[in-house]
Amino acid sequence: MAEIIDGKRIAASVVAAVKAAALALEQRQGVRPGLAVVIVGDDPASHTYVAAKSRMAKECGFNSIQHTLPAGATQAELAALVRSLNDDAAIHGILVQLPLPGHLDPEPIIQSIRPEKDVDGLHVVNAGKLATGDLATGLVSCTPAGAMVFVRRIHGADLSGLNAVVVGRSNLFGKPMAQLLLNANATVTVAHSRTGDLPSFCRNADILVAAVGRPEMVKADWVRPGATVIDVGINRIPAPERGEGKTRLVGDVAFAECAGVASVITPVPGGVGPMTIAMLMANTVIAAHRAQGLTPPAF
Ligand code: NDP
């Protein structure tokens, strides 16, 4: 049976390191890391995520600010808010909660965030820095950064000689994850919906990362014995065994069967999920250090 990664515990250790770094920054420089979270409209799921981010930012000792715009806010109003946050020296990180209401175009908004305040790591400058191996000045998208914390804890910082397969090629996760693995010297394959014979690619992986959005797609016979399996997927499926109309969360990996083959595996929930907010906090404290001309802590 594989070792099961405790994402909550590892996220808590990242948050503890962020808290310590934030406190030291405040004591030495008199600067509190500032995180502004912007939400437009009243989508309940988005409000739940934003509330969790704001709560965690406060817990980290940050100056945590939430801006809520009405569902009818215009592109110009949202752009003006981002501009004012860009110009606010007390704000080191800006996060615009996605998805935006349908009448708003997210891309120009994301690209208008100053790259050094883009704590979601979605700006093309940050994507480019990651692609060129500049991890020293860029900010990395939070979920792949979190998955990489697991990989480093399992395999160390140097993945020389290891094959990594990332299933999924989104800008949010698959591509930055592949870049991070490549930067760490893994030999990386990126698979996607047009990949032929996906199971045989997966069987080649010492590190298999699934970020697809298809419940329990990765089966035991796709997993190389002894591999590390990182499951990023979050899928809600019916759970009639829990009562009528009930649901439960599963990943992209058939956990029970794959845990019998892998040497290390992440569960869903409680694996990669808790790392995303922790790495958002890490990016904010990193951005605050850089704004003072200081070398940021590593996470
Ligand atoms: P996207 O929908 O943007 O990308 C999914 C990727 O999976 C695409 O590259 C797609 O290929 C590929 N894909 C789809 N079907 C198949 C298939 N049958 N075989 C192989 N590849 C396939 O999703 P995200 O990257 O944003 O998210 C992926 C999953 O991770 C989701 O379940 C999401 O909820 C979860 N997630 C979790 C986070 C967290 O833990 N906090 C954060 C972000 C995501 P193609 O490009 O060819 O279409």
mmCIF file of N, CA and C in Angstrom, residues 136-258:
data_model
loop_
_atom_site.group_PDB
_atom_site.id
_atom_site.type_symbol
_atom_site.label_atom_id
_atom_site.label_comp_id
_atom_site.label_asym_id
_atom_site.label_seq_id
_atom_site.Cartn_x
_atom_site.Cartn_y
_atom_site.Cartn_z
ATOM 1 N N ALA A 136 13.685 32.833 -10.046
ATOM 2 C CA ALA A 136 14.169 33.769 -9.022
ATOM 3 C C ALA A 136 13.387 35.074 -9.016
ATOM 4 N N THR A 137 12.786 35.453 -10.149
ATOM 5 C CA THR A 137 12.050 36.723 -10.155
ATOM 6 C C THR A 137 10.582 36.573 -10.530
ATOM 7 N N GLY A 138 10.182 35.399 -11.004
ATOM 8 C CA GLY A 138 8.788 35.210 -11.401
ATOM 9 C C GLY A 138 7.928 34.688 -10.260
ATOM 10 N N LEU A 139 6.621 34.649 -10.499
ATOM 11 C CA LEU A 139 5.677 34.038 -9.547
ATOM 12 C C LEU A 139 5.003 32.867 -10.249
ATOM 13 N N VAL A 140 4.917 31.746 -9.554
ATOM 14 C CA VAL A 140 4.427 30.508 -10.172
ATOM 15 C C VAL A 140 2.986 30.254 -9.749
ATOM 16 N N SER A 141 2.178 29.867 -10.708
ATOM 17 C CA SER A 141 0.778 29.487 -10.474
ATOM 18 C C SER A 141 0.680 28.565 -9.242
ATOM 19 N N CYS A 142 -0.304 28.841 -8.381
ATOM 20 C CA CYS A 142 -0.304 28.271 -7.022
ATOM 21 C C CYS A 142 -0.456 26.739 -6.971
ATOM 22 N N THR A 143 -1.360 26.178 -7.781
ATOM 23 C CA THR A 143 -1.578 24.729 -7.662
ATOM 24 C C THR A 143 -0.354 23.933 -8.132
ATOM 25 N N PRO A 144 0.233 24.243 -9.303
ATOM 26 C CA PRO A 144 1.470 23.519 -9.645
ATOM 27 C C PRO A 144 2.602 23.772 -8.645
ATOM 28 N N ALA A 145 2.692 24.996 -8.130
ATOM 29 C CA ALA A 145 3.730 25.256 -7.117
ATOM 30 C C ALA A 145 3.508 24.350 -5.908
ATOM 31 N N GLY A 146 2.247 24.137 -5.537
ATOM 32 C CA GLY A 146 1.924 23.271 -4.399
ATOM 33 C C GLY A 146 2.230 21.811 -4.686
ATOM 34 N N ALA A 147 1.873 21.362 -5.908
ATOM 35 C CA ALA A 147 2.163 19.969 -6.279
ATOM 36 C C ALA A 147 3.671 19.735 -6.269
ATOM 37 N N MET A 148 4.415 20.775 -6.650
ATOM 38 C CA MET A 148 5.877 20.652 -6.708
ATOM 39 C C MET A 148 6.475 20.548 -5.304
ATOM 40 N N VAL A 149 5.817 21.154 -4.318
ATOM 41 C CA VAL A 149 6.289 21.002 -2.932
ATOM 42 C C VAL A 149 6.259 19.508 -2.556
ATOM 43 N N PHE A 150 5.185 18.831 -2.935
ATOM 44 C CA PHE A 150 5.104 17.373 -2.670
ATOM 45 C C PHE A 150 6.256 16.645 -3.365
ATOM 46 N N VAL A 151 6.429 16.964 -4.663
ATOM 47 C CA VAL A 151 7.452 16.255 -5.444
ATOM 48 C C VAL A 151 8.817 16.431 -4.781
ATOM 49 N N ARG A 152 9.114 17.673 -4.355
ATOM 50 C CA ARG A 152 10.429 17.931 -3.719
ATOM 51 C C ARG A 152 10.562 17.163 -2.412
ATOM 52 N N ARG A 153 9.450 17.093 -1.646
ATOM 53 C CA ARG A 153 9.550 16.378 -0.360
ATOM 54 C C ARG A 153 9.753 14.883 -0.573
ATOM 55 N N ILE A 154 9.257 14.365 -1.685
ATOM 56 C CA ILE A 154 9.387 12.924 -1.944
ATOM 57 C C ILE A 154 10.728 12.603 -2.614
ATOM 58 N N HIS A 155 11.077 13.417 -3.624
ATOM 59 C CA HIS A 155 12.222 13.060 -4.478
ATOM 60 C C HIS A 155 13.429 13.975 -4.317
ATOM 61 N N GLY A 156 13.287 15.051 -3.520
ATOM 62 C CA GLY A 156 14.360 16.041 -3.438
ATOM 63 C C GLY A 156 14.244 17.059 -4.567
ATOM 64 N N ALA A 157 15.188 18.001 -4.608
ATOM 65 C CA ALA A 157 15.085 19.118 -5.557
ATOM 66 C C ALA A 157 15.546 18.721 -6.960
ATOM 67 N N ASP A 158 16.349 17.666 -7.062
ATOM 68 C CA ASP A 158 16.921 17.290 -8.360
ATOM 69 C C ASP A 158 16.281 15.989 -8.853
ATOM 70 N N LEU A 159 15.537 16.091 -9.943
ATOM 71 C CA LEU A 159 14.807 14.924 -10.457
ATOM 72 C C LEU A 159 15.549 14.257 -11.619
ATOM 73 N N SER A 160 16.857 14.465 -11.676
ATOM 74 C CA SER A 160 17.659 13.868 -12.750
ATOM 75 C C SER A 160 17.375 12.383 -12.876
ATOM 76 N N GLY A 161 17.166 11.938 -14.110
ATOM 77 C CA GLY A 161 16.982 10.506 -14.363
ATOM 78 C C GLY A 161 15.545 10.033 -14.195
ATOM 79 N N LEU A 162 14.670 10.914 -13.673
ATOM 80 C CA LEU A 162 13.285 10.474 -13.454
ATOM 81 C C LEU A 162 12.390 10.901 -14.618
ATOM 82 N N ASN A 163 11.463 10.014 -14.987
ATOM 83 C CA ASN A 163 10.472 10.350 -16.012
ATOM 84 C C ASN A 163 9.229 10.900 -15.327
ATOM 85 N N ALA A 164 8.778 12.061 -15.782
ATOM 86 C CA ALA A 164 7.529 12.624 -15.256
ATOM 87 C C ALA A 164 6.532 12.717 -16.398
ATOM 88 N N VAL A 165 5.304 12.335 -16.138
ATOM 89 C CA VAL A 165 4.234 12.486 -17.124
ATOM 90 C C VAL A 165 3.150 13.350 -16.500
ATOM 91 N N VAL A 166 2.813 14.434 -17.180
ATOM 92 C CA VAL A 166 1.724 15.309 -16.741
ATOM 93 C C VAL A 166 0.568 15.087 -17.702
ATOM 94 N N VAL A 167 -0.571 14.658 -17.197
ATOM 95 C CA VAL A 167 -1.744 14.500 -18.058
ATOM 96 C C VAL A 167 -2.587 15.763 -17.893
ATOM 97 N N GLY A 168 -2.711 16.523 -18.964
ATOM 98 C CA GLY A 168 -3.393 17.830 -18.941
ATOM 99 C C GLY A 168 -2.403 18.903 -19.353
ATOM 100 N N ARG A 169 -2.852 19.861 -20.191
ATOM 101 C CA ARG A 169 -1.939 20.894 -20.702
ATOM 102 C C ARG A 169 -2.541 22.282 -20.547
ATOM 103 N N SER A 170 -3.318 22.490 -19.468
ATOM 104 C CA SER A 170 -3.910 23.820 -19.279
ATOM 105 C C SER A 170 -2.835 24.829 -18.895
ATOM 106 N N ASN A 171 -3.142 26.113 -19.169
ATOM 107 C CA ASN A 171 -2.228 27.180 -18.746
ATOM 108 C C ASN A 171 -2.205 27.297 -17.228
ATOM 109 N N LEU A 172 -3.330 26.941 -16.605
ATOM 110 C CA LEU A 172 -3.442 27.064 -15.145
ATOM 111 C C LEU A 172 -2.612 26.012 -14.428
ATOM 112 N N PHE A 173 -2.599 24.792 -14.967
ATOM 113 C CA PHE A 173 -1.888 23.730 -14.254
ATOM 114 C C PHE A 173 -0.889 22.938 -15.104
ATOM 115 N N GLY A 174 -1.363 22.290 -16.156
ATOM 116 C CA GLY A 174 -0.514 21.314 -16.861
ATOM 117 C C GLY A 174 0.795 21.911 -17.372
ATOM 118 N N LYS A 175 0.696 23.044 -18.080
ATOM 119 C CA LYS A 175 1.923 23.627 -18.644
ATOM 120 C C LYS A 175 2.891 24.086 -17.554
ATOM 121 N N PRO A 176 2.430 24.885 -16.565
ATOM 122 C CA PRO A 176 3.414 25.275 -15.532
ATOM 123 C C PRO A 176 3.959 24.084 -14.749
ATOM 124 N N MET A 177 3.140 23.055 -14.536
ATOM 125 C CA MET A 177 3.648 21.876 -13.815
ATOM 126 C C MET A 177 4.772 21.220 -14.616
ATOM 127 N N ALA A 178 4.546 21.093 -15.930
ATOM 128 C CA ALA A 178 5.575 20.486 -16.790
ATOM 129 C C ALA A 178 6.859 21.310 -16.737
ATOM 130 N N GLN A 179 6.725 22.641 -16.743
ATOM 131 C CA GLN A 179 7.916 23.508 -16.699
ATOM 132 C C GLN A 179 8.668 23.346 -15.384
ATOM 133 N N LEU A 180 7.914 23.242 -14.296
ATOM 134 C CA LEU A 180 8.563 23.087 -12.984
ATOM 135 C C LEU A 180 9.337 21.773 -12.920
ATOM 136 N N LEU A 181 8.731 20.713 -13.443
ATOM 137 C CA LEU A 181 9.390 19.403 -13.429
ATOM 138 C C LEU A 181 10.639 19.432 -14.310
ATOM 139 N N LEU A 182 10.514 20.110 -15.458
ATOM 140 C CA LEU A 182 11.648 20.216 -16.377
ATOM 141 C C LEU A 182 12.787 21.016 -15.731
ATOM 142 N N ASN A 183 12.411 22.119 -15.061
ATOM 143 C CA ASN A 183 13.417 22.929 -14.351
ATOM 144 C C ASN A 183 14.154 22.122 -13.298
ATOM 145 N N ALA A 184 13.459 21.109 -12.749
ATOM 146 C CA ALA A 184 14.071 20.266 -11.719
ATOM 147 C C ALA A 184 14.773 19.051 -12.332
ATOM 148 N N ASN A 185 14.959 19.083 -13.671
ATOM 149 C CA ASN A 185 15.750 18.068 -14.401
ATOM 150 C C ASN A 185 15.027 16.754 -14.675
ATOM 151 N N ALA A 186 13.697 16.718 -14.445
ATOM 152 C CA ALA A 186 12.964 15.509 -14.857
ATOM 153 C C ALA A 186 12.875 15.469 -16.380
ATOM 154 N N THR A 187 12.660 14.287 -16.909
ATOM 155 C CA THR A 187 12.370 14.129 -18.338
ATOM 156 C C THR A 187 10.855 14.108 -18.453
ATOM 157 N N VAL A 188 10.299 15.108 -19.124
ATOM 158 C CA VAL A 188 8.861 15.378 -18.977
ATOM 159 C C VAL A 188 8.084 15.086 -20.256
ATOM 160 N N THR A 189 6.979 14.389 -20.103
ATOM 161 C CA THR A 189 6.019 14.201 -21.190
ATOM 162 C C THR A 189 4.717 14.876 -20.778
ATOM 163 N N VAL A 190 4.142 15.658 -21.688
ATOM 164 C CA VAL A 190 2.834 16.266 -21.416
ATOM 165 C C VAL A 190 1.804 15.558 -22.293
ATOM 166 N N ALA A 191 0.846 14.913 -21.658
ATOM 167 C CA ALA A 191 -0.202 14.201 -22.394
ATOM 168 C C ALA A 191 -1.498 15.009 -22.311
ATOM 169 N N HIS A 192 -2.404 14.752 -23.236
ATOM 170 C CA HIS A 192 -3.658 15.526 -23.297
ATOM 171 C C HIS A 192 -4.703 14.708 -24.030
ATOM 172 N N SER A 193 -5.815 15.355 -24.393
ATOM 173 C CA SER A 193 -6.937 14.586 -24.946
ATOM 174 C C SER A 193 -6.614 13.995 -26.319
ATOM 175 N N ARG A 194 -5.589 14.499 -26.986
ATOM 176 C CA ARG A 194 -5.252 13.961 -28.312
ATOM 177 C C ARG A 194 -4.100 12.969 -28.247
ATOM 178 N N THR A 195 -3.651 12.628 -27.056
ATOM 179 C CA THR A 195 -2.555 11.665 -26.924
ATOM 180 C C THR A 195 -3.059 10.265 -27.283
ATOM 181 N N GLY A 196 -2.288 9.555 -28.090
ATOM 182 C CA GLY A 196 -2.644 8.183 -28.404
ATOM 183 C C GLY A 196 -2.077 7.248 -27.343
ATOM 184 N N ASP A 197 -2.800 6.229 -26.978
ATOM 185 C CA ASP A 197 -2.381 5.231 -25.991
ATOM 186 C C ASP A 197 -1.845 5.885 -24.705
ATOM 187 N N LEU A 198 -2.718 6.663 -24.093
ATOM 188 C CA LEU A 198 -2.367 7.361 -22.855
ATOM 189 C C LEU A 198 -1.843 6.420 -21.761
ATOM 190 N N PRO A 199 -2.489 5.247 -21.563
ATOM 191 C CA PRO A 199 -1.994 4.366 -20.492
ATOM 192 C C PRO A 199 -0.527 4.011 -20.639
ATOM 193 N N SER A 200 -0.061 3.801 -21.896
ATOM 194 C CA SER A 200 1.343 3.376 -22.036
ATOM 195 C C SER A 200 2.289 4.524 -21.708
ATOM 196 N N PHE A 201 1.895 5.780 -22.017
ATOM 197 C CA PHE A 201 2.715 6.928 -21.594
ATOM 198 C C PHE A 201 2.767 6.996 -20.064
ATOM 199 N N CYS A 202 1.594 6.805 -19.447
ATOM 200 C CA CYS A 202 1.531 6.912 -17.977
ATOM 201 C C CYS A 202 2.396 5.842 -17.312
ATOM 202 N N ARG A 203 2.415 4.649 -17.900
ATOM 203 C CA ARG A 203 3.190 3.543 -17.310
ATOM 204 C C ARG A 203 4.690 3.823 -17.320
ATOM 205 N N ASN A 204 5.086 4.815 -18.107
ATOM 206 C CA ASN A 204 6.502 5.176 -18.191
ATOM 207 C C ASN A 204 6.900 6.150 -17.082
ATOM 208 N N ALA A 205 5.925 6.589 -16.273
ATOM 209 C CA ALA A 205 6.180 7.687 -15.334
ATOM 210 C C ALA A 205 6.692 7.206 -13.982
ATOM 211 N N ASP A 206 7.810 7.811 -13.556
ATOM 212 C CA ASP A 206 8.195 7.681 -12.145
ATOM 213 C C ASP A 206 7.352 8.640 -11.303
ATOM 214 N N ILE A 207 7.012 9.777 -11.937
ATOM 215 C CA ILE A 207 6.131 10.761 -11.297
ATOM 216 C C ILE A 207 4.968 10.992 -12.253
ATOM 217 N N LEU A 208 3.783 10.603 -11.843
ATOM 218 C CA LEU A 208 2.599 10.736 -12.695
ATOM 219 C C LEU A 208 1.682 11.793 -12.091
ATOM 220 N N VAL A 209 1.409 12.839 -12.869
ATOM 221 C CA VAL A 209 0.576 13.936 -12.381
ATOM 222 C C VAL A 209 -0.671 13.993 -13.259
ATOM 223 N N ALA A 210 -1.844 13.888 -12.653
ATOM 224 C CA ALA A 210 -3.086 13.885 -13.422
ATOM 225 C C ALA A 210 -3.876 15.152 -13.127
ATOM 226 N N ALA A 211 -4.133 15.946 -14.171
ATOM 227 C CA ALA A 211 -4.926 17.177 -14.025
ATOM 228 C C ALA A 211 -5.828 17.291 -15.240
ATOM 229 N N VAL A 212 -6.898 16.540 -15.207
ATOM 230 C CA VAL A 212 -7.733 16.345 -16.384
ATOM 231 C C VAL A 212 -9.173 16.817 -16.141
ATOM 232 N N GLY A 213 -9.702 16.469 -14.977
ATOM 233 C CA GLY A 213 -11.107 16.775 -14.703
ATOM 234 C C GLY A 213 -12.024 15.643 -15.130
ATOM 235 N N ARG A 214 -11.487 14.406 -15.092
ATOM 236 C CA ARG A 214 -12.306 13.216 -15.397
ATOM 237 C C ARG A 214 -12.205 12.243 -14.236
ATOM 238 N N PRO A 215 -13.363 11.995 -13.581
ATOM 239 C CA PRO A 215 -13.335 11.212 -12.351
ATOM 240 C C PRO A 215 -12.678 9.838 -12.519
ATOM 241 N N GLU A 216 -11.659 9.581 -11.730
ATOM 242 C CA GLU A 216 -11.031 8.263 -11.588
ATOM 243 C C GLU A 216 -10.602 7.660 -12.936
ATOM 244 N N MET A 217 -10.103 8.530 -13.824
ATOM 245 C CA MET A 217 -9.713 8.078 -15.159
ATOM 246 C C MET A 217 -8.458 7.197 -15.127
ATOM 247 N N VAL A 218 -7.503 7.548 -14.266
ATOM 248 C CA VAL A 218 -6.228 6.822 -14.227
ATOM 249 C C VAL A 218 -6.406 5.535 -13.422
ATOM 250 N N LYS A 219 -6.180 4.412 -14.087
ATOM 251 C CA LYS A 219 -6.410 3.102 -13.460
ATOM 252 C C LYS A 219 -5.089 2.498 -12.983
ATOM 253 N N ALA A 220 -5.235 1.448 -12.160
ATOM 254 C CA ALA A 220 -4.044 0.827 -11.560
ATOM 255 C C ALA A 220 -3.045 0.361 -12.617
ATOM 256 N N ASP A 221 -3.555 -0.173 -13.746
ATOM 257 C CA ASP A 221 -2.602 -0.706 -14.733
ATOM 258 C C ASP A 221 -2.003 0.391 -15.620
ATOM 259 N N TRP A 222 -2.285 1.677 -15.300
ATOM 260 C CA TRP A 222 -1.605 2.799 -15.952
ATOM 261 C C TRP A 222 -0.389 3.242 -15.125
ATOM 262 N N VAL A 223 -0.289 2.696 -13.913
ATOM 263 C CA VAL A 223 0.696 3.200 -12.954
ATOM 264 C C VAL A 223 1.871 2.244 -12.878
ATOM 265 N N ARG A 224 3.072 2.788 -13.038
ATOM 266 C CA ARG A 224 4.279 1.968 -12.896
ATOM 267 C C ARG A 224 4.435 1.583 -11.427
ATOM 268 N N PRO A 225 4.706 0.306 -11.122
ATOM 269 C CA PRO A 225 4.878 -0.069 -9.715
ATOM 270 C C PRO A 225 5.951 0.802 -9.053
ATOM 271 N N GLY A 226 5.611 1.362 -7.907
ATOM 272 C CA GLY A 226 6.561 2.196 -7.168
ATOM 273 C C GLY A 226 6.543 3.669 -7.556
ATOM 274 N N ALA A 227 5.647 4.052 -8.488
ATOM 275 C CA ALA A 227 5.619 5.450 -8.938
ATOM 276 C C ALA A 227 5.032 6.376 -7.871
ATOM 277 N N THR A 228 5.307 7.661 -8.070
ATOM 278 C CA THR A 228 4.654 8.711 -7.274
ATOM 279 C C THR A 228 3.469 9.219 -8.089
ATOM 280 N N VAL A 229 2.287 9.244 -7.491
ATOM 281 C CA VAL A 229 1.083 9.664 -8.215
ATOM 282 C C VAL A 229 0.492 10.905 -7.541
ATOM 283 N N ILE A 230 0.434 11.990 -8.313
ATOM 284 C CA ILE A 230 -0.107 13.256 -7.803
ATOM 285 C C ILE A 230 -1.420 13.524 -8.526
ATOM 286 N N ASP A 231 -2.490 13.574 -7.768
ATOM 287 C CA ASP A 231 -3.836 13.702 -8.337
ATOM 288 C C ASP A 231 -4.348 15.121 -8.110
ATOM 289 N N VAL A 232 -4.481 15.869 -9.193
ATOM 290 C CA VAL A 232 -4.891 17.274 -9.084
ATOM 291 C C VAL A 232 -6.405 17.429 -9.295
ATOM 292 N N GLY A 233 -7.000 16.463 -9.930
ATOM 293 C CA GLY A 233 -8.420 16.562 -10.298
ATOM 294 C C GLY A 233 -9.337 16.725 -9.091
ATOM 295 N N ILE A 234 -10.372 17.514 -9.293
ATOM 296 C CA ILE A 234 -11.424 17.639 -8.282
ATOM 297 C C ILE A 234 -12.736 17.432 -9.021
ATOM 298 N N ASN A 235 -13.378 16.312 -8.779
ATOM 299 C CA ASN A 235 -14.615 15.983 -9.487
ATOM 300 C C ASN A 235 -15.688 15.592 -8.477
ATOM 301 N N ARG A 236 -16.864 16.165 -8.650
ATOM 302 C CA ARG A 236 -17.967 15.809 -7.752
ATOM 303 C C ARG A 236 -18.826 14.763 -8.452
ATOM 304 N N ILE A 237 -19.006 13.620 -7.800
ATOM 305 C CA ILE A 237 -19.801 12.549 -8.421
ATOM 306 C C ILE A 237 -20.951 12.149 -7.473
ATOM 307 N N PRO A 238 -21.998 11.569 -8.027
ATOM 308 C CA PRO A 238 -23.117 11.141 -7.178
ATOM 309 C C PRO A 238 -22.653 10.090 -6.172
ATOM 310 N N ALA A 239 -23.195 10.153 -4.952
ATOM 311 C CA ALA A 239 -22.844 9.169 -3.915
ATOM 312 C C ALA A 239 -24.130 8.682 -3.264
ATOM 313 N N PRO A 240 -24.900 7.878 -4.016
ATOM 314 C CA PRO A 240 -26.194 7.431 -3.483
ATOM 315 C C PRO A 240 -26.043 6.641 -2.183
ATOM 316 N N GLU A 241 -24.836 6.028 -1.979
ATOM 317 C CA GLU A 241 -24.611 5.263 -0.752
ATOM 318 C C GLU A 241 -24.656 6.162 0.488
ATOM 319 N N ARG A 242 -24.499 7.475 0.291
ATOM 320 C CA ARG A 242 -24.548 8.429 1.410
ATOM 321 C C ARG A 242 -25.945 8.996 1.606
ATOM 322 N N GLY A 243 -26.854 8.587 0.751
ATOM 323 C CA GLY A 243 -28.226 9.077 0.843
ATOM 324 C C GLY A 243 -28.638 9.720 -0.470
ATOM 325 N N GLU A 244 -29.932 9.893 -0.613
ATOM 326 C CA GLU A 244 -30.458 10.381 -1.877
ATOM 327 C C GLU A 244 -29.938 11.791 -2.190
ATOM 328 N N GLY A 245 -29.459 11.983 -3.408
ATOM 329 C CA GLY A 245 -29.000 13.303 -3.841
ATOM 330 C C GLY A 245 -27.624 13.684 -3.319
ATOM 331 N N LYS A 246 -26.980 12.796 -2.543
ATOM 332 C CA LYS A 246 -25.663 13.152 -1.983
ATOM 333 C C LYS A 246 -24.569 12.983 -3.040
ATOM 334 N N THR A 247 -23.493 13.714 -2.831
ATOM 335 C CA THR A 247 -22.359 13.626 -3.749
ATOM 336 C C THR A 247 -21.067 13.476 -2.943
ATOM 337 N N ARG A 248 -19.975 13.160 -3.636
ATOM 338 C CA ARG A 248 -18.668 13.142 -2.977
ATOM 339 C C ARG A 248 -17.614 13.589 -3.993
ATOM 340 N N LEU A 249 -16.444 13.969 -3.464
ATOM 341 C CA LEU A 249 -15.361 14.412 -4.334
ATOM 342 C C LEU A 249 -14.424 13.252 -4.636
ATOM 343 N N VAL A 250 -14.039 13.141 -5.900
ATOM 344 C CA VAL A 250 -12.983 12.189 -6.272
ATOM 345 C C VAL A 250 -12.003 12.906 -7.194
ATOM 346 N N GLY A 251 -10.822 12.334 -7.331
ATOM 347 C CA GLY A 251 -9.817 12.910 -8.211
ATOM 348 C C GLY A 251 -9.895 12.332 -9.614
ATOM 349 N N ASP A 252 -8.824 12.517 -10.358
ATOM 350 C CA ASP A 252 -8.712 11.950 -11.702
ATOM 351 C C ASP A 252 -8.090 10.554 -11.644
ATOM 352 N N VAL A 253 -7.697 10.139 -10.445
ATOM 353 C CA VAL A 253 -7.028 8.851 -10.260
ATOM 354 C C VAL A 253 -7.962 7.924 -9.472
ATOM 355 N N ALA A 254 -8.088 6.679 -9.932
ATOM 356 C CA ALA A 254 -8.864 5.678 -9.177
ATOM 357 C C ALA A 254 -8.026 5.314 -7.950
ATOM 358 N N PHE A 255 -8.277 6.059 -6.858
ATOM 359 C CA PHE A 255 -7.354 6.064 -5.726
ATOM 360 C C PHE A 255 -7.123 4.667 -5.146
ATOM 361 N N ALA A 256 -8.206 3.957 -4.826
ATOM 362 C CA ALA A 256 -8.063 2.697 -4.079
ATOM 363 C C ALA A 256 -7.198 1.710 -4.853
ATOM 364 N N GLU A 257 -7.457 1.574 -6.151
ATOM 365 C CA GLU A 257 -6.685 0.581 -6.916
ATOM 366 C C GLU A 257 -5.252 1.056 -7.183
ATOM 367 N N CYS A 258 -5.086 2.366 -7.437
ATOM 368 C CA CYS A 258 -3.737 2.872 -7.745
ATOM 369 C C CYS A 258 -2.849 2.879 -6.498
#
